[in-house]
Amino acid sequence: MTVRDPDRTDRLAGEYTIGTMRGNARRRFERLIARDPDIAARVAAWEARLQPLTSAVEPVAPAHATWQRIERSLDGTRERRPVGLLAFFFARPRGAVPSIANAGLWYCLNFWRNAGIAGSLAALVLIAVAIADRTSVETPAFVAVLETADAPAALLASYDPDAGTISLSPLVPPEPAAEQAFELWLIAPDSAPESMGLVTRGTQQFALPAGRDSLPPGSILAISVEPPGGSPTGQATGPIILQGAFHAIEDPAP
Amino acid sequence: MNGTPDGTPNDTTDARDAGLIEAVASGDRASLRILYEATAPQLLGIALRILKDRAHAEDALQAAFLAVWRHAGSFDRRRGTSKAWLIRILRNQAIDGLRRRAREVALDPAWSENRADPDIDLETMAASGEESRALRECLEELEAAARRSLLLAYWEGLTYDEVAARMAAPVGTVKSWIRRSLKRLKRCLET
């Protein structure tokens, strides 16, 4: 595309969006989208114009196996993180931006920045206490650190397999605005998010959702913003402000 | 991706999904999982509409989420909604799947004969929201053959040559139908 003719660019953006553009032409055009804001904007405009076509389509719940296949493929693309106690804190980061998903807690800038230095020390003590508590029992313990990039808040969750409870301790408690509540969700790999109840200030114990007698491996905890009293629909209705995956503190048996 | 019941985009949902994609870009697997929970059913519906086959549609969904994992860093919320970005990735995967499949079933003419006419989508669009109604009205202003060509390209991932074969019309004619339709649609939706 040597001469920039707006009509032609717009036509190409439309042809890309409806899908008649193919093969090399399509790949070339995708590179142009990536580096030319004008072309990207025209494609975005075409996508917005045609999007109602897709909103008429009925949603279909995917098979459970599909997510499991995605997860297995992810394991192929990135190393598994070590799960030993030392690794939990000190594993070297494997992503450009260290996060609890790819590095030890020590390297997670977001976590420590959010917590602040004084908070960090308190957090470290809290985690150490929680872990010491857990490692004294024979069954493996699971902890999750709930954090986000932008909320100045963090929570530590630990799962007690004997009691079947999850305890949630605020490291830096999230602050709800007026007319807001925080709701805790368990997201197991094989099902939709299940509400565990509302999050209040201070350390709380939550029972596993009805029908579950153990924590499914690969579970995630998330906290969403809801109206006072919690989600009216049984599904998260507001934005997720905090989330984290459970990690085994001891290496699980292979 | 859960729009409001009338099908219009939901800004809060979109901001949440955009935040999730950005977290996925930094390698956060939990965010990918939450994004999947929120968006996979609608994406699978679209894949199924294009591919007409559950197993192939689930394959396209899987490929799309792997692409989301690898390319989340290229998402830029200033350049469009998270929903449009996800649908683009899904459609690219579904169209690739369609082309692989077309090679597999090239010897079975019944496969393409049995596919639903994309015009029926206009009926279902009637009930769903202001933007859908505007697009439907603008589509209805096009000549029937031009509209059908455009919808065939969109929903069946056909090239100009393939649309021409399906419409039993010369390629040049189909090309100008579709290009003229794009121009008219744009003008119609702007007014």
Coordinates of C-alpha atoms in Angstrom, one line a residue:
Chain A
M1 CA 0.0 0.0 0.0
T2 CA 2.2 2.8 -1.2
V3 CA -0.4 5.5 -1.9
R4 CA -2.7 6.2 1.1
D5 CA -6.2 6.6 -0.4
P6 CA -8.7 6.7 2.4
D7 CA -11.5 5.1 0.4
R8 CA -9.2 2.2 -0.6
T9 CA -7.9 1.8 3.0
D10 CA -11.4 1.7 4.2
R11 CA -12.5 -0.8 1.6
L12 CA -9.6 -3.1 2.5
A13 CA -10.5 -2.8 6.2
G14 CA -14.0 -3.8 5.4
E15 CA -12.9 -6.7 3.3
Y16 CA -10.5 -7.8 6.0
T17 CA -13.4 -7.7 8.5
I18 CA -15.9 -9.7 6.5
G19 CA -13.2 -12.2 5.7
T20 CA -12.8 -12.1 1.9
M21 CA -9.1 -11.1 2.3
R22 CA -7.0 -14.2 2.4
G23 CA -3.6 -15.7 2.7
N24 CA -0.6 -13.4 2.2
A25 CA -2.8 -10.4 1.7
R26 CA -4.5 -11.0 5.0
R27 CA -1.2 -11.5 6.9
R28 CA 0.3 -8.3 5.3
F29 CA -2.8 -6.4 6.3
E30 CA -2.6 -7.8 9.9
R31 CA 1.0 -6.4 10.1
L32 CA -0.4 -3.0 8.9
I33 CA -3.1 -3.1 11.6
A34 CA -0.4 -3.7 14.2
R35 CA 1.6 -0.7 13.3
D36 CA -0.7 1.8 11.6
P37 CA -3.2 3.5 14.0
D38 CA -5.3 4.8 11.1
I39 CA -5.8 1.3 9.7
A40 CA -6.4 -0.2 13.1
A41 CA -9.1 2.4 13.7
R42 CA -10.8 1.7 10.4
V43 CA -10.8 -2.1 11.1
A44 CA -12.2 -1.4 14.6
A45 CA -15.0 0.8 13.1
W46 CA -15.9 -2.0 10.7
E47 CA -15.9 -4.6 13.5
A48 CA -18.2 -2.3 15.5
R49 CA -20.6 -1.9 12.5
L50 CA -20.8 -5.6 11.9
Q51 CA -20.8 -6.7 15.5
P52 CA -24.6 -6.9 15.8
L53 CA -24.5 -9.9 13.4
T54 CA -22.7 -11.8 16.1
S55 CA -24.9 -10.6 19.0
A56 CA -27.8 -12.3 17.4
V57 CA -26.0 -15.7 17.9
E58 CA -27.1 -17.8 20.8
P59 CA -24.3 -18.5 23.3
V60 CA -23.3 -22.2 23.7
A61 CA -21.6 -23.6 26.9
P62 CA -18.3 -25.2 25.9
A63 CA -17.5 -28.8 26.9
H64 CA -15.5 -29.1 30.1
A65 CA -12.8 -30.8 28.2
T66 CA -12.1 -27.7 26.1
W67 CA -10.7 -25.7 29.0
Q68 CA -8.7 -28.7 30.1
R69 CA -7.2 -29.0 26.6
I70 CA -6.4 -25.2 26.7
E71 CA -4.7 -25.6 30.0
R72 CA -2.6 -28.6 28.8
S73 CA -1.5 -26.6 25.8
L74 CA -0.5 -23.7 28.1
D75 CA 1.7 -26.1 30.0
G76 CA 3.4 -26.9 26.8
T77 CA 4.1 -23.2 26.0
R78 CA 5.5 -22.2 29.4
E79 CA 7.4 -24.0 32.1
R80 CA 5.4 -25.1 35.1
R81 CA 6.2 -23.0 38.1
P82 CA 7.9 -24.7 41.0
V83 CA 5.6 -25.1 43.9
G84 CA 8.0 -25.7 46.8
L85 CA 7.9 -23.2 49.7
L86 CA 11.2 -21.5 48.8
A87 CA 10.0 -21.3 45.2
F88 CA 6.8 -19.7 46.2
F89 CA 8.7 -16.8 47.6
F90 CA 11.9 -16.7 45.6
A91 CA 11.4 -18.3 42.2
R92 CA 13.1 -16.2 39.5
P93 CA 10.6 -14.4 37.2
R94 CA 9.9 -16.0 33.9
G95 CA 7.8 -13.2 32.4
A96 CA 8.7 -9.7 31.4
V97 CA 6.5 -8.4 34.2
P98 CA 6.8 -10.7 37.2
S99 CA 3.6 -11.7 38.8
I100 CA 2.6 -14.4 41.2
A101 CA 1.8 -16.6 38.2
N102 CA 5.4 -16.7 36.9
A103 CA 7.7 -15.7 39.7
G104 CA 8.2 -16.0 43.4
L105 CA 6.4 -13.5 45.6
W106 CA 9.8 -11.8 46.3
Y107 CA 9.9 -10.6 42.6
C108 CA 6.3 -9.5 42.3
L109 CA 6.6 -5.8 42.1
N110 CA 2.9 -5.2 42.0
F111 CA 2.4 -7.1 45.2
W112 CA 5.1 -5.3 47.1
R113 CA 4.4 -1.9 45.6
N114 CA 0.7 -2.3 46.6
A115 CA 1.5 -3.6 50.0
G116 CA 4.1 -0.8 50.8
I117 CA 7.2 -1.5 52.7
A118 CA 5.7 -1.6 56.2
G119 CA 2.8 -3.6 54.8
S120 CA 5.2 -6.0 53.1
L121 CA 6.9 -6.9 56.3
A122 CA 3.5 -7.5 58.0
A123 CA 2.5 -9.5 54.9
L124 CA 5.6 -11.6 55.1
V125 CA 5.0 -12.4 58.7
L126 CA 1.4 -13.2 58.0
I127 CA 2.2 -15.5 55.2
A128 CA 5.0 -17.2 57.2
V129 CA 2.5 -17.8 60.1
A130 CA -0.1 -19.1 57.7
I131 CA 2.4 -21.4 56.1
A132 CA 3.9 -22.6 59.4
D133 CA 0.4 -23.3 60.5
R134 CA -0.3 -25.4 57.4
T135 CA 3.0 -27.3 57.1
S136 CA 2.5 -28.7 60.6
V137 CA -0.3 -30.9 59.2
E138 CA 0.4 -33.8 57.0
T139 CA -1.9 -33.0 54.1
P140 CA -0.5 -30.5 51.5
A141 CA -1.7 -26.9 52.1
F142 CA -2.8 -24.6 49.4
V143 CA -2.4 -20.8 49.5
A144 CA -3.5 -18.1 47.0
V145 CA -2.5 -14.5 47.0
L146 CA -5.2 -12.3 45.6
E147 CA -3.9 -9.2 43.9
T148 CA -4.4 -7.0 40.9
A149 CA -2.2 -4.6 39.0
D150 CA -4.1 -1.5 39.9
A151 CA -6.0 -2.0 43.2
P152 CA -3.9 -1.2 46.2
A153 CA -5.1 -4.3 48.0
A154 CA -4.0 -7.9 48.6
L155 CA -5.4 -10.8 50.4
L156 CA -4.0 -14.1 51.4
A157 CA -6.2 -17.2 51.2
S158 CA -5.3 -20.6 52.6
Y159 CA -7.2 -23.8 52.3
D160 CA -7.5 -26.2 55.2
P161 CA -8.1 -29.6 53.6
D162 CA -9.1 -31.2 57.0
A163 CA -11.8 -28.6 57.8
G164 CA -12.7 -28.0 54.2
T165 CA -12.6 -24.3 54.8
I166 CA -10.8 -21.4 53.2
S167 CA -9.5 -18.7 55.4
L168 CA -9.1 -15.2 53.9
S169 CA -6.7 -12.7 55.6
P170 CA -6.4 -9.2 54.4
L171 CA -2.8 -8.1 53.8
V172 CA -3.9 -4.7 52.5
P173 CA -7.7 -4.7 52.8
P174 CA -9.7 -3.6 49.8
E175 CA -12.0 -0.6 50.5
P176 CA -15.5 -0.8 49.2
A177 CA -17.1 2.5 48.0
A178 CA -20.5 3.4 49.4
E179 CA -23.3 1.1 48.1
Q180 CA -20.8 -1.6 47.2
A181 CA -20.1 -5.0 48.6
F182 CA -17.2 -7.4 47.8
E183 CA -18.2 -11.0 47.0
L184 CA -15.8 -14.0 47.0
W185 CA -16.0 -16.6 44.2
L186 CA -14.4 -20.0 43.8
I187 CA -13.7 -20.8 40.2
A188 CA -12.9 -24.5 39.7
P189 CA -11.5 -25.7 36.4
D190 CA -14.7 -27.7 35.6
S191 CA -17.5 -25.2 36.4
A192 CA -18.8 -21.7 36.5
P193 CA -17.8 -19.4 39.4
E194 CA -19.5 -20.3 42.7
S195 CA -20.3 -17.7 45.3
M196 CA -18.7 -18.2 48.7
G197 CA -20.2 -15.2 50.4
L198 CA -19.5 -11.5 51.1
V199 CA -16.1 -10.3 52.1
T200 CA -16.0 -8.2 55.3
R201 CA -13.0 -6.6 57.0
G202 CA -10.7 -8.8 59.0
T203 CA -9.9 -12.5 58.7
Q204 CA -12.8 -14.7 57.6
Q205 CA -13.5 -18.4 57.3
F206 CA -15.5 -19.6 54.3
A207 CA -16.9 -23.0 53.9
L208 CA -16.5 -24.6 50.4
P209 CA -19.5 -24.1 48.2
A210 CA -22.4 -26.5 48.7
G211 CA -21.8 -29.8 47.0
R212 CA -18.0 -29.6 47.2
D213 CA -16.1 -31.7 49.8
S214 CA -12.6 -30.6 48.7
L215 CA -10.8 -27.9 46.8
P216 CA -10.6 -28.8 43.1
P217 CA -7.0 -28.7 41.8
G218 CA -6.4 -25.6 39.7
S219 CA -9.0 -23.5 41.5
I220 CA -9.0 -19.7 41.4
L221 CA -10.4 -17.3 44.0
A222 CA -11.7 -14.0 42.8
I223 CA -13.4 -11.0 44.4
S224 CA -16.0 -9.0 42.5
V225 CA -17.7 -5.7 43.2
E226 CA -21.4 -6.2 43.7
P227 CA -24.4 -4.3 45.0
P228 CA -24.9 -4.3 48.8
G229 CA -26.0 -7.8 49.8
G230 CA -24.2 -9.5 47.0
S231 CA -24.8 -10.5 43.4
P232 CA -28.6 -10.6 42.7
T233 CA -28.1 -13.2 39.9
G234 CA -25.8 -15.8 41.4
Q235 CA -23.1 -14.8 38.9
A236 CA -20.5 -12.1 39.3
T237 CA -22.1 -8.9 37.9
G238 CA -19.4 -6.3 38.7
P239 CA -15.7 -6.1 37.8
I240 CA -13.3 -8.5 39.3
I241 CA -10.9 -6.5 41.5
L242 CA -8.8 -9.2 43.0
Q243 CA -8.0 -12.7 42.0
G244 CA -5.4 -15.4 42.5
A245 CA -4.8 -19.1 41.9
F246 CA -4.2 -21.7 44.6
H247 CA -0.7 -23.1 44.7
A248 CA 0.3 -26.1 46.7
I249 CA 3.0 -25.2 49.2
E250 CA 4.5 -28.7 49.3
D251 CA 5.2 -30.5 46.0
P252 CA 2.2 -32.6 45.4
A253 CA 2.9 -36.3 44.8
P254 CA 3.4 -36.9 41.1
Chain B
M1 CA -18.8 -10.3 27.1
N2 CA -22.2 -10.5 28.7
G3 CA -24.0 -7.6 27.0
T4 CA -27.1 -6.1 28.5
P5 CA -30.2 -8.1 27.6
D6 CA -31.0 -6.0 24.6
G7 CA -27.6 -6.9 23.0
T8 CA -25.9 -3.5 23.3
P9 CA -22.3 -3.5 24.6
N10 CA -21.8 -3.2 28.3
D11 CA -19.0 -0.8 29.2
T12 CA -18.4 -2.3 32.6
T13 CA -18.1 -5.8 31.2
D14 CA -15.9 -4.6 28.5
A15 CA -13.6 -2.7 30.9
R16 CA -13.4 -5.9 33.0
D17 CA -12.5 -8.0 30.0
A18 CA -10.0 -5.5 28.8
G19 CA -8.3 -5.6 32.3
L20 CA -8.3 -9.3 32.2
I21 CA -6.6 -9.4 28.7
E22 CA -3.9 -7.0 30.1
A23 CA -3.3 -9.3 33.0
V24 CA -3.1 -12.2 30.6
A25 CA -0.4 -10.3 28.8
S26 CA 1.7 -10.3 31.9
G27 CA 1.4 -14.1 32.1
D28 CA -1.5 -14.4 34.5
R29 CA -3.2 -17.7 33.9
A30 CA -6.0 -17.0 36.4
S31 CA -7.1 -14.1 34.4
L32 CA -7.2 -16.2 31.2
R33 CA -9.5 -18.6 33.1
I34 CA -11.8 -15.9 34.2
L35 CA -11.9 -14.4 30.7
Y36 CA -12.7 -17.8 29.4
E37 CA -15.6 -18.2 31.8
A38 CA -17.0 -14.8 30.9
T39 CA -16.6 -15.0 27.1
A40 CA -16.3 -18.6 25.8
P41 CA -20.1 -19.3 25.5
Q42 CA -20.7 -16.5 23.1
L43 CA -17.5 -17.1 21.2
L44 CA -18.4 -20.8 20.9
G45 CA -21.9 -19.8 19.6
I46 CA -20.1 -17.7 16.8
A47 CA -17.7 -20.5 16.0
L48 CA -20.6 -23.0 15.7
R49 CA -22.5 -20.6 13.5
I50 CA -19.4 -20.5 11.1
L51 CA -18.3 -24.1 11.3
K52 CA -21.7 -25.9 11.8
D53 CA -20.0 -28.6 13.8
R54 CA -19.5 -28.9 17.5
A55 CA -16.1 -30.6 17.6
H56 CA -14.6 -28.2 15.0
A57 CA -16.1 -25.2 16.8
E58 CA -14.6 -26.3 20.2
D59 CA -11.2 -26.7 18.3
A60 CA -11.5 -23.2 17.1
L61 CA -12.4 -21.9 20.6
Q62 CA -9.3 -23.7 22.0
A63 CA -7.1 -22.3 19.3
A64 CA -8.5 -18.8 19.9
F65 CA -7.7 -18.9 23.6
L66 CA -4.2 -20.1 22.9
A67 CA -3.9 -17.1 20.6
V68 CA -5.3 -14.9 23.3
W69 CA -2.6 -16.2 25.7
R70 CA 0.2 -15.6 23.2
H71 CA -0.9 -12.3 21.7
A72 CA -2.6 -10.6 24.7
G73 CA 0.3 -8.1 24.6
S74 CA -1.0 -6.8 21.2
F75 CA -4.4 -5.8 22.7
D76 CA -4.8 -2.1 23.1
R77 CA -8.0 -0.8 24.6
R78 CA -7.6 2.6 22.9
R79 CA -8.0 0.8 19.6
G80 CA -11.2 -1.0 20.1
T81 CA -13.3 -3.0 22.5
S82 CA -12.1 -6.3 24.1
K83 CA -15.2 -7.9 22.6
A84 CA -14.3 -6.9 19.0
W85 CA -10.7 -8.1 19.6
L86 CA -11.8 -11.5 20.9
I87 CA -14.3 -12.0 18.1
R88 CA -11.6 -11.1 15.5
I89 CA -9.3 -13.8 17.0
L90 CA -12.1 -16.3 17.1
R91 CA -13.3 -15.6 13.6
N92 CA -9.7 -15.9 12.3
Q93 CA -9.4 -19.3 13.9
A94 CA -12.8 -20.4 12.8
I95 CA -12.2 -19.4 9.2
D96 CA -8.8 -21.2 9.2
G97 CA -10.7 -24.3 10.6
L98 CA -13.3 -23.9 7.8
R99 CA -10.7 -23.9 5.2
R100 CA -9.0 -27.0 6.6
R101 CA -12.3 -28.7 6.8
A102 CA -13.3 -27.7 3.3
R103 CA -10.3 -29.6 2.0
E104 CA -11.4 -32.6 4.1
V105 CA -14.9 -32.6 2.7
A106 CA -14.2 -31.4 -0.8
L107 CA -15.5 -34.6 -2.1
D108 CA -18.8 -34.3 -0.3
P109 CA -21.0 -31.7 -2.1
A110 CA -23.9 -32.3 0.3
W111 CA -21.9 -30.5 3.0
S112 CA -22.0 -27.1 1.5
E113 CA -25.5 -27.6 0.0
N114 CA -26.9 -28.3 3.4
R115 CA -25.7 -25.1 5.0
A116 CA -28.3 -22.6 6.3
D117 CA -29.0 -19.5 4.3
P118 CA -27.3 -16.6 6.1
D119 CA -30.3 -14.4 5.3
I120 CA -32.2 -16.0 8.1
D121 CA -29.9 -14.1 10.6
L122 CA -31.8 -11.0 9.7
E123 CA -34.9 -12.4 11.3
T124 CA -33.1 -13.1 14.6
M125 CA -31.5 -9.7 14.6
A126 CA -34.9 -8.0 14.7
A127 CA -35.4 -8.6 18.3
S128 CA -32.0 -7.7 19.7
G129 CA -31.3 -4.1 20.4
E130 CA -31.0 -0.7 18.7
E131 CA -27.6 -1.3 17.0
S132 CA -28.9 -4.6 15.6
R133 CA -32.0 -2.9 14.3
A134 CA -30.0 -0.2 12.5
L135 CA -27.7 -2.8 10.9
R136 CA -30.7 -4.9 9.9
E137 CA -32.4 -2.0 8.3
C138 CA -29.3 -1.0 6.4
L139 CA -28.8 -4.6 5.2
E140 CA -32.4 -4.7 4.0
E141 CA -31.8 -1.7 1.8
L142 CA -29.2 -3.6 -0.2
E143 CA -30.2 -5.7 -3.2
A144 CA -31.0 -9.2 -2.2
A145 CA -28.1 -10.8 -4.2
A146 CA -25.6 -8.2 -2.8
R147 CA -26.7 -8.7 0.7
R148 CA -26.6 -12.5 0.4
S149 CA -23.0 -12.3 -1.0
L150 CA -21.9 -10.2 1.9
L151 CA -23.4 -12.4 4.5
L152 CA -22.0 -15.5 2.8
A153 CA -18.6 -14.0 2.9
Y154 CA -19.0 -13.1 6.6
W155 CA -20.6 -16.3 7.9
E156 CA -19.1 -18.9 5.7
G157 CA -15.6 -17.4 5.4
L158 CA -15.8 -17.5 1.6
T159 CA -13.5 -15.7 -0.8
Y160 CA -14.8 -13.7 -3.8
D161 CA -14.2 -16.7 -6.0
E162 CA -16.2 -19.0 -3.7
V163 CA -19.1 -16.6 -3.2
A164 CA -19.2 -16.3 -7.0
A165 CA -19.5 -20.1 -7.3
R166 CA -22.2 -20.2 -4.7
M167 CA -24.2 -17.3 -6.3
A168 CA -23.6 -18.6 -9.8
A169 CA -22.5 -15.1 -10.8
P170 CA -19.2 -13.8 -12.3
V171 CA -16.4 -12.9 -9.8
G172 CA -16.3 -9.3 -11.0
T173 CA -20.0 -8.9 -10.3
V174 CA -19.7 -10.4 -6.8
K175 CA -16.7 -8.2 -6.1
S176 CA -18.6 -5.0 -7.0
W177 CA -21.7 -6.2 -5.1
I178 CA -19.8 -6.6 -1.9
R179 CA -17.6 -3.5 -2.3
R180 CA -20.7 -1.4 -3.1
S181 CA -22.5 -3.0 -0.2
L182 CA -19.7 -2.1 2.2
K183 CA -19.9 1.6 1.1
R184 CA -23.7 1.7 1.3
L185 CA -23.7 0.1 4.7
K186 CA -21.2 2.5 6.1
R187 CA -23.2 5.5 4.7
C188 CA -26.5 4.1 5.9
L189 CA -25.2 3.5 9.5
E190 CA -23.7 6.9 9.7
T191 CA -27.1 8.6 9.1

